[in-house]
PDB file of C-alpha atoms in Angstrom:
ATOM      1  CA  MET A   1      14.049  11.702 -28.024  1.00 61.00           C
ATOM      2  CA  PHE A   2      13.938   9.805 -24.744  1.00 77.00           C
ATOM      3  CA  GLU A   3      11.234   7.267 -23.937  1.00 90.00           C
ATOM      4  CA  THR A   4       9.341   7.005 -20.692  1.00 94.00           C
ATOM      5  CA  ASN A   5       7.675   3.806 -19.634  1.00 96.00           C
ATOM      6  CA  PHE A   6       4.925   3.896 -17.082  1.00 97.00           C
ATOM      7  CA  VAL A   7       4.715   1.081 -14.548  1.00 98.00           C
ATOM      8  CA  ILE A   8       1.528   0.870 -12.512  1.00 97.00           C
ATOM      9  CA  VAL A   9       1.877  -1.036  -9.263  1.00 98.00           C
ATOM     10  CA  THR A  10      -1.541  -1.929  -8.003  1.00 97.00           C
ATOM     11  CA  GLY A  11      -3.207  -4.485  -5.756  1.00 96.00           C
ATOM     12  CA  PHE A  12      -5.816  -4.478  -3.048  1.00 94.00           C
ATOM     13  CA  LEU A  13      -5.244  -2.878   0.349  1.00 93.00           C
ATOM     14  CA  GLY A  14      -2.370  -4.480   2.230  1.00 93.00           C
ATOM     15  CA  THR A  15      -1.016  -6.687  -0.553  1.00 96.00           C
ATOM     16  CA  GLY A  16       2.485  -5.241  -0.169  1.00 95.00           C
ATOM     17  CA  LYS A  17       2.694  -2.564  -2.870  1.00 96.00           C
ATOM     18  CA  THR A  18       4.948  -0.161  -0.947  1.00 94.00           C
ATOM     19  CA  THR A  19       7.314  -2.915   0.207  1.00 94.00           C
ATOM     20  CA  PHE A  20       7.541  -4.167  -3.379  1.00 97.00           C
ATOM     21  CA  ILE A  21       8.243  -0.701  -4.798  1.00 96.00           C
ATOM     22  CA  ILE A  22      11.085  -0.133  -2.339  1.00 95.00           C
ATOM     23  CA  GLU A  23      12.829  -3.206  -3.762  1.00 96.00           C
ATOM     24  CA  LEU A  24      11.778  -2.637  -7.376  1.00 97.00           C
ATOM     25  CA  ALA A  25      13.021   0.947  -7.454  1.00 96.00           C
ATOM     26  CA  LYS A  26      16.303  -0.038  -5.852  1.00 95.00           C
ATOM     27  CA  ARG A  27      16.950  -2.779  -8.406  1.00 96.00           C
ATOM     28  CA  LEU A  28      15.923  -0.711 -11.419  1.00 96.00           C
ATOM     29  CA  THR A  29      18.274   2.050 -10.336  1.00 95.00           C
ATOM     30  CA  GLU A  30      21.247   0.098  -9.041  1.00 94.00           C
ATOM     31  CA  GLU A  31      21.215  -3.024 -11.201  1.00 94.00           C
ATOM     32  CA  LYS A  32      19.601  -1.837 -14.421  1.00 95.00           C
ATOM     33  CA  ASP A  33      20.916   1.720 -14.371  1.00 95.00           C
ATOM     34  CA  LYS A  34      17.473   3.192 -15.009  1.00 95.00           C
ATOM     35  CA  LYS A  35      16.425   6.697 -14.130  1.00 95.00           C
ATOM     36  CA  ILE A  36      13.155   6.356 -12.276  1.00 95.00           C
ATOM     37  CA  ASN A  37      10.563   8.558 -10.617  1.00 96.00           C
ATOM     38  CA  ILE A  38       7.832   7.409  -8.278  1.00 96.00           C
ATOM     39  CA  LEU A  39       4.311   8.752  -7.950  1.00 96.00           C
ATOM     40  CA  VAL A  40       2.226   7.645  -4.977  1.00 94.00           C
ATOM     41  CA  ASN A  41      -1.526   8.024  -4.811  1.00 92.00           C
ATOM     42  CA  ASP A  42      -1.880   7.802  -1.054  1.00 82.00           C
ATOM     43  CA  PHE A  43      -5.303   6.997   0.278  1.00 72.00           C
ATOM     44  CA  GLY A  44      -6.968   9.511   2.559  1.00 72.00           C
ATOM     45  CA  GLN A  45      -5.617  12.515   4.350  1.00 73.00           C
ATOM     46  CA  ILE A  46      -2.228  11.185   5.397  1.00 81.00           C
ATOM     47  CA  ALA A  47       0.657  10.266   3.140  1.00 83.00           C
ATOM     48  CA  ILE A  48       1.870   7.078   4.797  1.00 90.00           C
ATOM     49  CA  ASP A  49       3.246   5.308   1.729  1.00 90.00           C
ATOM     50  CA  GLY A  50       4.824   8.381   0.151  1.00 89.00           C
ATOM     51  CA  GLU A  51       6.608   9.261   3.383  1.00 89.00           C
ATOM     52  CA  THR A  52       7.809   5.687   3.807  1.00 90.00           C
ATOM     53  CA  LEU A  53       9.348   5.675   0.332  1.00 91.00           C
ATOM     54  CA  ASN A  54      11.038   8.972   1.199  1.00 89.00           C
ATOM     55  CA  ASP A  55      12.425   7.347   4.369  1.00 88.00           C
ATOM     56  CA  PHE A  56      14.111   4.795   2.119  1.00 89.00           C
ATOM     57  CA  GLY A  57      15.824   7.551   0.155  1.00 88.00           C
ATOM     58  CA  MET A  58      13.385   7.532  -2.739  1.00 89.00           C
ATOM     59  CA  GLU A  59      11.913  10.754  -3.952  1.00 85.00           C
ATOM     60  CA  ALA A  60       8.271   9.880  -4.190  1.00 92.00           C
ATOM     61  CA  LYS A  61       5.873  12.550  -5.351  1.00 92.00           C
ATOM     62  CA  ARG A  62       2.495  12.297  -3.684  1.00 91.00           C
ATOM     63  CA  ILE A  63      -0.843  12.721  -5.326  1.00 90.00           C
ATOM     64  CA  THR A  64      -3.386  13.277  -2.608  1.00 83.00           C
ATOM     65  CA  LYS A  65      -6.902  14.659  -2.287  1.00 79.00           C
ATOM     66  CA  GLY A  66      -8.406  12.057  -4.570  1.00 83.00           C
ATOM     67  CA  CYS A  67      -8.012   8.914  -6.606  1.00 85.00           C
ATOM     68  CA  VAL A  68      -5.957   9.090  -9.812  1.00 87.00           C
ATOM     69  CA  CYS A  69      -8.561   6.991 -11.571  1.00 84.00           C
ATOM     70  CA  CYS A  70     -11.293   9.552 -11.055  1.00 83.00           C
ATOM     71  CA  GLU A  71     -11.079  12.681  -8.872  1.00 79.00           C
ATOM     72  CA  VAL A  72      -7.522  13.834  -9.601  1.00 83.00           C
ATOM     73  CA  LYS A  73      -6.768  12.612 -13.120  1.00 87.00           C
ATOM     74  CA  GLN A  74      -5.439  16.030 -14.083  1.00 90.00           C
ATOM     75  CA  ASP A  75      -2.991  16.021 -11.158  1.00 92.00           C
ATOM     76  CA  LEU A  76      -1.619  12.748 -12.479  1.00 94.00           C
ATOM     77  CA  VAL A  77      -1.170  14.208 -15.963  1.00 95.00           C
ATOM     78  CA  ALA A  78       0.479  17.329 -14.544  1.00 95.00           C
ATOM     79  CA  GLN A  79       2.914  15.230 -12.494  1.00 95.00           C
ATOM     80  CA  ILE A  80       3.854  13.069 -15.489  1.00 96.00           C
ATOM     81  CA  ARG A  81       4.448  16.099 -17.701  1.00 96.00           C
ATOM     82  CA  ASP A  82       6.471  17.777 -14.984  1.00 96.00           C
ATOM     83  CA  LEU A  83       8.637  14.705 -14.393  1.00 95.00           C
ATOM     84  CA  LYS A  84       9.263  14.207 -18.102  1.00 95.00           C
ATOM     85  CA  LYS A  85      10.216  17.833 -18.574  1.00 95.00           C
ATOM     86  CA  ASN A  86      12.492  18.148 -15.555  1.00 94.00           C
ATOM     87  CA  PHE A  87      13.947  14.658 -15.034  1.00 93.00           C
ATOM     88  CA  GLU A  88      13.591  12.744 -18.320  1.00 94.00           C
ATOM     89  CA  PRO A  89      12.992   9.455 -16.487  1.00 96.00           C
ATOM     90  CA  ASP A  90      13.251   6.055 -18.188  1.00 96.00           C
ATOM     91  CA  ILE A  91      10.487   4.751 -15.973  1.00 97.00           C
ATOM     92  CA  ILE A  92       7.766   6.382 -13.916  1.00 97.00           C
ATOM     93  CA  ILE A  93       6.305   4.077 -11.278  1.00 97.00           C
ATOM     94  CA  LEU A  94       2.803   4.807 -10.003  1.00 97.00           C
ATOM     95  CA  GLU A  95       1.648   3.234  -6.747  1.00 96.00           C
ATOM     96  CA  THR A  96      -2.129   3.329  -6.842  1.00 94.00           C
ATOM     97  CA  SER A  97      -4.332   3.284  -3.793  1.00 90.00           C
ATOM     98  CA  GLY A  98      -5.632  -0.193  -3.028  1.00 90.00           C
ATOM     99  CA  VAL A  99      -9.075   0.531  -4.415  1.00 88.00           C
ATOM    100  CA  ALA A 100      -8.234   2.191  -7.744  1.00 89.00           C
ATOM    101  CA  SER A 101      -9.742   1.045 -11.058  1.00 88.00           C
ATOM    102  CA  LEU A 102      -7.271   0.536 -13.875  1.00 92.00           C
ATOM    103  CA  LEU A 103      -8.998   1.393 -17.145  1.00 92.00           C
ATOM    104  CA  PRO A 104      -9.530   5.096 -16.350  1.00 92.00           C
ATOM    105  CA  ILE A 105      -5.833   5.375 -15.454  1.00 94.00           C
ATOM    106  CA  TYR A 106      -4.805   3.882 -18.820  1.00 94.00           C
ATOM    107  CA  ARG A 107      -7.055   6.305 -20.664  1.00 93.00           C
ATOM    108  CA  THR A 108      -5.612   9.231 -18.701  1.00 94.00           C
ATOM    109  CA  VAL A 109      -1.921   8.482 -19.174  1.00 96.00           C
ATOM    110  CA  GLU A 110      -1.627   6.689 -22.527  1.00 95.00           C
ATOM    111  CA  GLN A 111      -0.961   9.819 -24.566  1.00 95.00           C
ATOM    112  CA  TYR A 112       1.780  11.022 -22.217  1.00 96.00           C
ATOM    113  CA  VAL A 113       3.930   7.872 -21.926  1.00 96.00           C
ATOM    114  CA  ASP A 114       5.422   5.396 -24.372  1.00 96.00           C
ATOM    115  CA  GLU A 115       4.470   2.117 -22.763  1.00 96.00           C
ATOM    116  CA  ILE A 116       2.286   1.112 -19.857  1.00 97.00           C
ATOM    117  CA  GLU A 117       2.912  -1.986 -17.791  1.00 97.00           C
ATOM    118  CA  THR A 118       0.656  -3.022 -14.928  1.00 97.00           C
ATOM    119  CA  LEU A 119       1.782  -5.155 -12.039  1.00 98.00           C
ATOM    120  CA  THR A 120      -0.969  -6.390  -9.733  1.00 98.00           C
ATOM    121  CA  LEU A 121      -0.019  -7.801  -6.365  1.00 98.00           C
ATOM    122  CA  ILE A 122      -2.140 -10.342  -4.570  1.00 96.00           C
ATOM    123  CA  ASP A 123      -1.734 -11.630  -1.061  1.00 95.00           C
ATOM    124  CA  VAL A 124      -1.366 -15.395  -0.979  1.00 94.00           C
ATOM    125  CA  SER A 125      -2.984 -15.857   2.418  1.00 91.00           C
ATOM    126  CA  ARG A 126      -6.021 -13.615   1.753  1.00 92.00           C
ATOM    127  CA  TYR A 127      -6.734 -14.344  -1.908  1.00 94.00           C
ATOM    128  CA  ASP A 128      -9.967 -16.304  -1.392  1.00 93.00           C
ATOM    129  CA  LYS A 129     -11.502 -13.872   1.071  1.00 91.00           C
ATOM    130  CA  LEU A 130     -10.535 -10.775  -0.898  1.00 92.00           C
ATOM    131  CA  MET A 131     -11.919 -12.202  -4.142  1.00 93.00           C
ATOM    132  CA  GLU A 132     -15.141 -13.110  -2.390  1.00 90.00           C
ATOM    133  CA  LYS A 133     -15.705  -9.787  -0.613  1.00 88.00           C
ATOM    134  CA  PHE A 134     -14.190  -7.047  -2.775  1.00 89.00           C
ATOM    135  CA  ARG A 135     -15.053  -6.440  -6.433  1.00 86.00           C
ATOM    136  CA  THR A 136     -12.001  -4.241  -6.972  1.00 89.00           C
ATOM    137  CA  VAL A 137      -9.692  -7.260  -6.813  1.00 93.00           C
ATOM    138  CA  GLU A 138     -11.153  -8.809  -9.969  1.00 93.00           C
ATOM    139  CA  ASN A 139     -10.686  -5.557 -11.878  1.00 92.00           C
ATOM    140  CA  GLN A 140      -7.062  -5.350 -10.783  1.00 94.00           C
ATOM    141  CA  LEU A 141      -6.381  -8.915 -11.933  1.00 96.00           C
ATOM    142  CA  THR A 142      -8.254  -8.643 -15.209  1.00 96.00           C
ATOM    143  CA  PHE A 143      -6.220  -5.717 -16.529  1.00 95.00           C
ATOM    144  CA  ALA A 144      -2.761  -6.680 -15.257  1.00 97.00           C
ATOM    145  CA  ASP A 145       0.205  -7.537 -17.465  1.00 97.00           C
ATOM    146  CA  ARG A 146       1.880  -9.310 -14.581  1.00 97.00           C
ATOM    147  CA  ILE A 147       0.207 -10.786 -11.543  1.00 98.00           C
ATOM    148  CA  LEU A 148       2.516 -11.086  -8.582  1.00 98.00           C
ATOM    149  CA  ILE A 149       1.464 -13.583  -5.943  1.00 98.00           C
ATOM    150  CA  ASN A 150       3.171 -11.916  -3.010  1.00 97.00           C
ATOM    151  CA  LYS A 151       4.094 -13.126   0.497  1.00 96.00           C
ATOM    152  CA  ILE A 152       4.855 -16.664  -0.725  1.00 97.00           C
ATOM    153  CA  ASP A 153       7.137 -17.090   2.276  1.00 95.00           C
ATOM    154  CA  LEU A 154       3.995 -17.229   4.424  1.00 93.00           C
ATOM    155  CA  ALA A 155       2.409 -20.139   2.555  1.00 94.00           C
ATOM    156  CA  ASP A 156       3.238 -23.853   2.665  1.00 94.00           C
ATOM    157  CA  ASP A 157       3.543 -25.880  -0.555  1.00 95.00           C
ATOM    158  CA  GLU A 158      -0.029 -27.122  -0.499  1.00 95.00           C
ATOM    159  CA  GLU A 159      -1.489 -23.654   0.108  1.00 93.00           C
ATOM    160  CA  MET A 160       0.720 -22.249  -2.635  1.00 95.00           C
ATOM    161  CA  LYS A 161      -0.376 -24.897  -5.127  1.00 95.00           C
ATOM    162  CA  LYS A 162      -4.061 -24.240  -4.420  1.00 95.00           C
ATOM    163  CA  ILE A 163      -3.747 -20.479  -4.841  1.00 95.00           C
ATOM    164  CA  GLU A 164      -1.703 -20.839  -7.993  1.00 96.00           C
ATOM    165  CA  GLU A 165      -4.381 -23.078  -9.484  1.00 96.00           C
ATOM    166  CA  LYS A 166      -7.157 -20.654  -8.549  1.00 96.00           C
ATOM    167  CA  VAL A 167      -5.343 -17.610  -9.922  1.00 97.00           C
ATOM    168  CA  SER A 168      -4.395 -19.461 -13.112  1.00 97.00           C
ATOM    169  CA  LYS A 169      -7.999 -20.542 -13.598  1.00 96.00           C
ATOM    170  CA  PHE A 170      -9.158 -16.928 -13.227  1.00 96.00           C
ATOM    171  CA  LEU A 171      -6.493 -15.672 -15.620  1.00 96.00           C
ATOM    172  CA  ASN A 172      -7.224 -18.325 -18.250  1.00 97.00           C
ATOM    173  CA  LYS A 173     -10.771 -17.053 -18.343  1.00 96.00           C
ATOM    174  CA  GLU A 174     -10.383 -13.296 -17.835  1.00 96.00           C
ATOM    175  CA  ASN A 175      -6.810 -12.382 -18.688  1.00 97.00           C
ATOM    176  CA  PRO A 176      -5.043 -15.113 -20.690  1.00 97.00           C
ATOM    177  CA  ASP A 177      -2.075 -12.862 -21.520  1.00 96.00           C
ATOM    178  CA  GLY A 178      -1.391 -12.071 -17.863  1.00 97.00           C
ATOM    179  CA  GLN A 179       1.908 -13.492 -16.645  1.00 96.00           C
ATOM    180  CA  LEU A 180       2.063 -15.053 -13.220  1.00 97.00           C
ATOM    181  CA  HIS A 181       5.006 -14.540 -10.847  1.00 97.00           C
ATOM    182  CA  LYS A 182       5.512 -15.831  -7.321  1.00 97.00           C
ATOM    183  CA  ILE A 183       7.357 -13.422  -5.086  1.00 98.00           C
ATOM    184  CA  SER A 184       8.032 -12.273  -1.572  1.00 97.00           C
ATOM    185  CA  ALA A 185       8.842  -8.578  -1.673  1.00 96.00           C
ATOM    186  CA  ARG A 186       9.772  -8.582   2.004  1.00 94.00           C
ATOM    187  CA  LYS A 187      12.108 -11.592   1.698  1.00 96.00           C
ATOM    188  CA  LYS A 188      13.346 -10.487  -1.752  1.00 96.00           C
ATOM    189  CA  ILE A 189      12.303 -13.756  -3.436  1.00 97.00           C
ATOM    190  CA  GLY A 190      11.414 -14.089  -7.122  1.00 97.00           C
ATOM    191  CA  LEU A 191      11.953 -10.444  -8.054  1.00 97.00           C
ATOM    192  CA  GLU A 192      14.631 -10.909 -10.728  1.00 96.00           C
ATOM    193  CA  ASN A 193      12.224 -12.017 -13.457  1.00 95.00           C
ATOM    194  CA  VAL A 194       9.812  -9.192 -12.707  1.00 96.00           C
ATOM    195  CA  VAL A 195      12.558  -6.575 -12.891  1.00 96.00           C
ATOM    196  CA  SER A 196      14.024  -8.057 -16.074  1.00 95.00           C
ATOM    197  CA  GLY A 197      10.566  -8.189 -17.637  1.00 93.00           C
ATOM    198  CA  ILE A 198      10.045  -4.500 -16.999  1.00 92.00           C
ATOM    199  CA  VAL A 199      13.293  -3.381 -18.624  1.00 89.00           C
ATOM    200  CA  GLN A 200      13.068  -5.666 -21.677  1.00 80.00           C
TER     201      GLN A 200
ATOM    202  CA  MET B   1     -12.536  21.322  -0.507  1.00 25.00           C
ATOM    203  CA  ASN B   2     -15.342  19.181   0.755  1.00 28.00           C
ATOM    204  CA  GLU B   3     -15.029  16.309   3.197  1.00 34.00           C
ATOM    205  CA  LYS B   4     -15.841  13.808   0.490  1.00 34.00           C
ATOM    206  CA  ASN B   5     -12.816  14.867  -1.488  1.00 34.00           C
ATOM    207  CA  LEU B   6     -10.560  14.739   1.534  1.00 35.00           C
ATOM    208  CA  ASP B   7     -11.736  11.249   2.382  1.00 41.00           C
ATOM    209  CA  HIS B   8     -10.862  10.236  -1.117  1.00 42.00           C
ATOM    210  CA  SER B   9     -12.114   7.322  -3.187  1.00 52.00           C
ATOM    211  CA  HIS B  10     -15.443   7.353  -1.410  1.00 56.00           C
ATOM    212  CA  GLY B  11     -17.210   5.772  -4.362  1.00 67.00           C
ATOM    213  CA  HIS B  12     -14.666   2.951  -4.516  1.00 76.00           C
ATOM    214  CA  LEU B  13     -15.047   2.273  -0.821  1.00 80.00           C
ATOM    215  CA  GLU B  14     -18.811   2.129  -1.032  1.00 77.00           C
ATOM    216  CA  GLN B  15     -18.591  -0.307  -3.921  1.00 79.00           C
ATOM    217  CA  ASP B  16     -16.702  -2.705  -1.669  1.00 81.00           C
ATOM    218  CA  ASN B  17     -18.620  -1.879   1.535  1.00 86.00           C
ATOM    219  CA  LEU B  18     -15.551  -0.304   3.061  1.00 90.00           C
ATOM    220  CA  ASP B  19     -15.203   2.724   5.277  1.00 92.00           C
ATOM    221  CA  SER B  20     -12.183   4.429   6.792  1.00 92.00           C
ATOM    222  CA  PHE B  21     -10.861   6.517   9.632  1.00 93.00           C
ATOM    223  CA  THR B  22      -7.684   8.464  10.183  1.00 94.00           C
ATOM    224  CA  LEU B  23      -5.994   9.261  13.484  1.00 96.00           C
ATOM    225  CA  ILE B  24      -3.088  11.653  13.881  1.00 96.00           C
ATOM    226  CA  ILE B  25      -1.807  11.799  17.439  1.00 96.00           C
ATOM    227  CA  GLU B  26       1.005  14.093  18.506  1.00 96.00           C
ATOM    228  CA  LYS B  27       2.603  13.478  21.897  1.00 95.00           C
ATOM    229  CA  LYS B  28       4.990  15.328  24.129  1.00 95.00           C
ATOM    230  CA  LEU B  29       5.999  12.988  26.943  1.00 95.00           C
ATOM    231  CA  ASP B  30       6.760  14.051  30.511  1.00 93.00           C
ATOM    232  CA  LYS B  31       9.282  11.270  30.807  1.00 93.00           C
ATOM    233  CA  LYS B  32      11.476   9.916  28.019  1.00 95.00           C
ATOM    234  CA  GLN B  33      10.675   6.426  26.735  1.00 96.00           C
ATOM    235  CA  GLU B  34      12.676   3.958  24.676  1.00 96.00           C
ATOM    236  CA  GLN B  35      11.628   3.796  21.022  1.00 97.00           C
ATOM    237  CA  GLU B  36      11.322   0.007  21.246  1.00 97.00           C
ATOM    238  CA  ASN B  37       8.776   0.224  24.092  1.00 96.00           C
ATOM    239  CA  ILE B  38       6.669   2.672  22.105  1.00 97.00           C
ATOM    240  CA  LYS B  39       6.847   0.453  19.007  1.00 97.00           C
ATOM    241  CA  ASN B  40       5.747  -2.596  21.027  1.00 97.00           C
ATOM    242  CA  CYS B  41       2.863  -0.781  22.675  1.00 97.00           C
ATOM    243  CA  ILE B  42       1.538   0.627  19.389  1.00 98.00           C
ATOM    244  CA  SER B  43       1.913  -2.817  17.825  1.00 98.00           C
ATOM    245  CA  LYS B  44      -0.387  -4.246  20.517  1.00 97.00           C
ATOM    246  CA  VAL B  45      -2.930  -1.457  19.968  1.00 98.00           C
ATOM    247  CA  ILE B  46      -2.980  -2.129  16.213  1.00 98.00           C
ATOM    248  CA  GLU B  47      -3.315  -5.863  16.700  1.00 97.00           C
ATOM    249  CA  SER B  48      -6.206  -5.386  19.079  1.00 96.00           C
ATOM    250  CA  LEU B  49      -7.840  -2.927  16.653  1.00 96.00           C
ATOM    251  CA  GLY B  50      -7.536  -5.500  13.878  1.00 96.00           C
ATOM    252  CA  LYS B  51      -9.044  -8.252  16.015  1.00 94.00           C
ATOM    253  CA  LYS B  52     -11.960  -6.000  16.876  1.00 95.00           C
ATOM    254  CA  ILE B  53     -12.607  -5.299  13.178  1.00 94.00           C
ATOM    255  CA  ILE B  54     -12.595  -9.032  12.437  1.00 92.00           C
ATOM    256  CA  GLU B  55     -14.962  -9.629  15.355  1.00 92.00           C
ATOM    257  CA  VAL B  56     -17.589  -7.031  14.413  1.00 92.00           C
ATOM    258  CA  GLY B  57     -17.155  -7.108  10.603  1.00 89.00           C
ATOM    259  CA  PRO B  58     -17.453  -9.852   7.994  1.00 88.00           C
ATOM    260  CA  GLY B  59     -14.346 -11.645   9.257  1.00 87.00           C
ATOM    261  CA  ILE B  60     -11.797  -9.779   7.175  1.00 88.00           C
ATOM    262  CA  ILE B  61      -9.859  -6.520   7.442  1.00 90.00           C
ATOM    263  CA  GLY B  62      -9.127  -4.142   4.589  1.00 91.00           C
ATOM    264  CA  HIS B  63      -5.888  -2.605   5.807  1.00 94.00           C
ATOM    265  CA  ILE B  64      -4.705  -0.865   8.936  1.00 96.00           C
ATOM    266  CA  LYS B  65      -1.486   1.016   8.383  1.00 95.00           C
ATOM    267  CA  GLY B  66       0.393   3.991   9.675  1.00 96.00           C
ATOM    268  CA  ARG B  67       3.606   5.493  10.871  1.00 96.00           C
ATOM    269  CA  ILE B  68       5.337   6.110  14.157  1.00 97.00           C
ATOM    270  CA  GLU B  69       7.544   9.151  13.790  1.00 96.00           C
ATOM    271  CA  MET B  70      10.031   9.352  16.639  1.00 97.00           C
ATOM    272  CA  LYS B  71      13.733  10.120  16.255  1.00 97.00           C
ATOM    273  CA  ASP B  72      13.544   7.200  13.830  1.00 96.00           C
ATOM    274  CA  LYS B  73      10.536   6.642  11.642  1.00 96.00           C
ATOM    275  CA  ILE B  74       8.773   3.361  10.977  1.00 96.00           C
ATOM    276  CA  ARG B  75       5.744   2.240   9.017  1.00 95.00           C
ATOM    277  CA  PHE B  76       3.395  -0.440  10.321  1.00 97.00           C
ATOM    278  CA  SER B  77       0.827  -2.538   8.540  1.00 96.00           C
ATOM    279  CA  PHE B  78      -1.788  -5.073   9.631  1.00 96.00           C
ATOM    280  CA  VAL B  79      -3.998  -7.165   7.368  1.00 95.00           C
ATOM    281  CA  ASP B  80      -4.683 -10.332   9.319  1.00 93.00           C
ATOM    282  CA  GLU B  81      -3.804 -12.203  12.479  1.00 91.00           C
ATOM    283  CA  LYS B  82      -1.609 -14.713  10.682  1.00 89.00           C
ATOM    284  CA  GLN B  83       0.709 -12.011   9.341  1.00 91.00           C
ATOM    285  CA  GLY B  84       0.500  -9.889  12.478  1.00 94.00           C
ATOM    286  CA  VAL B  85       1.750  -6.312  12.674  1.00 96.00           C
ATOM    287  CA  GLU B  86       4.576  -5.820  10.187  1.00 94.00           C
ATOM    288  CA  PHE B  87       7.071  -2.977  10.343  1.00 95.00           C
ATOM    289  CA  GLU B  88       9.066  -1.251   7.614  1.00 91.00           C
ATOM    290  CA  GLY B  89      12.178   0.664   8.642  1.00 91.00           C
ATOM    291  CA  ASN B  90      14.643   0.393  11.491  1.00 92.00           C
ATOM    292  CA  ILE B  91      14.824   2.041  14.867  1.00 95.00           C
ATOM    293  CA  ASN B  92      17.542   2.377  17.446  1.00 95.00           C
ATOM    294  CA  SER B  93      15.690   0.402  20.141  1.00 93.00           C
ATOM    295  CA  GLU B  94      17.328   1.959  23.175  1.00 93.00           C
ATOM    296  CA  GLU B  95      17.155   5.548  21.985  1.00 96.00           C
ATOM    297  CA  LYS B  96      14.933   7.499  24.371  1.00 96.00           C
ATOM    298  CA  ILE B  97      12.579  10.118  23.056  1.00 97.00           C
ATOM    299  CA  ASP B  98       9.993  12.491  24.483  1.00 96.00           C
ATOM    300  CA  GLU B  99       8.247  13.659  21.332  1.00 96.00           C
ATOM    301  CA  LEU B 100       6.476  11.654  18.668  1.00 97.00           C
ATOM    302  CA  GLU B 101       3.673  11.506  16.161  1.00 97.00           C
ATOM    303  CA  ILE B 102       1.505   8.513  15.347  1.00 97.00           C
ATOM    304  CA  LYS B 103      -0.571   8.318  12.185  1.00 96.00           C
ATOM    305  CA  ILE B 104      -3.113   5.561  11.694  1.00 96.00           C
ATOM    306  CA  LEU B 105      -5.258   4.881   8.634  1.00 94.00           C
ATOM    307  CA  ALA B 106      -7.823   2.112   8.843  1.00 95.00           C
ATOM    308  CA  VAL B 107      -9.739   1.101   5.703  1.00 93.00           C
ATOM    309  CA  VAL B 108     -12.124  -1.565   6.902  1.00 94.00           C
ATOM    310  CA  PRO B 109     -15.433  -3.293   6.174  1.00 93.00           C
ATOM    311  CA  VAL B 110     -17.088  -1.689   9.192  1.00 94.00           C
ATOM    312  CA  GLY B 111     -18.842   1.655   9.231  1.00 93.00           C
ATOM    313  CA  GLY B 112     -21.221   3.986  11.027  1.00 92.00           C
ATOM    314  CA  LYS B 113     -21.432   4.122  14.801  1.00 94.00           C
ATOM    315  CA  GLU B 114     -19.416   0.947  15.218  1.00 94.00           C
ATOM    316  CA  LEU B 115     -16.466   2.450  13.374  1.00 95.00           C
ATOM    317  CA  LYS B 116     -16.692   5.688  15.374  1.00 96.00           C
ATOM    318  CA  LYS B 117     -16.624   3.652  18.574  1.00 96.00           C
ATOM    319  CA  ILE B 118     -13.601   1.698  17.393  1.00 96.00           C
ATOM    320  CA  LYS B 119     -11.783   4.910  16.422  1.00 97.00           C
ATOM    321  CA  LYS B 120     -12.414   6.415  19.874  1.00 97.00           C
ATOM    322  CA  LYS B 121     -11.258   3.242  21.599  1.00 97.00           C
ATOM    323  CA  THR B 122      -8.102   3.142  19.469  1.00 97.00           C
ATOM    324  CA  LYS B 123      -7.206   6.691  20.461  1.00 97.00           C
ATOM    325  CA  GLU B 124      -7.715   5.831  24.132  1.00 97.00           C
ATOM    326  CA  GLU B 125      -5.506   2.751  23.791  1.00 97.00           C
ATOM    327  CA  VAL B 126      -2.742   4.782  22.131  1.00 96.00           C
ATOM    328  CA  ASP B 127      -2.956   7.329  24.956  1.00 95.00           C
ATOM    329  CA  LYS B 128      -2.517   4.524  27.503  1.00 95.00           C
ATOM    330  CA  CYS B 129       0.893   3.737  25.993  1.00 95.00           C
ATOM    331  CA  PHE B 130       2.129   7.027  27.420  1.00 90.00           C
ATOM    332  CA  ASN B 131       0.459   7.141  30.851  1.00 78.00           C
TER     333      ASN B 131
END
């Protein structure tokens, strides 16, 4: 009996989820020899992220017409069952929309997959403002297994230190088991540990 | 299907005081243009759209993203002025094309009449790239 792990890649709007998945999927396939499938819950009427992943040679299945955490839960279940039946993937990666809540997704998928791992991306240069203005960001950080501080190439040492302290403080209080990683998906920095962590 | 479903995650957006608009613009050009020129012009339009959102909103953008589908296809993304307009994918700069499609999705902390005005202005600015 094969096992399918479910990796949720989440993070607020514009934190670099699609760019990260392009690199993640490539490494899982080429370096770790994993059979993967990608599901993309594109926001709105146009499938920008799904089409972009397809441009990079990845077969991303799109879930549109709603959010997988509420309106189209059953579409998500149907896609997972279909992928498991037809492709027997080692890992299914779900790219959520930037405003999805995590708990309802866990409840929806837990009986259909063997393990769930959540990676939440945050944007180093917008962390303060996003935390202040948008409630969704807290939810995404609270329920993550791994928190990826992305775009570290855009921050100087001092800025990086400050953000790391703030995120650590939040995690100590709200999500003490959450593991912190510093990455730049675009510049391919710090991804090895994340990839290895997923396949362990 | 109702409009609310099509414009998905409405409840989530409201929770964070966000709203969104989508633009899909198909163009057939009278005269061929280099892909690079089109990319640069759209980049300027997106940057100016982002600045406008910052100006009239609470000083932050959600996300403006989209695709330019020419002979080559690229994705663009804008979240703040510091990062600027970022592109995913490669184009043959000198390749000339006369047909393209531009898709823009803006999820931003601005709504109502102001957002409608910004959407209209964005469409006009895109059109200017091809006049």
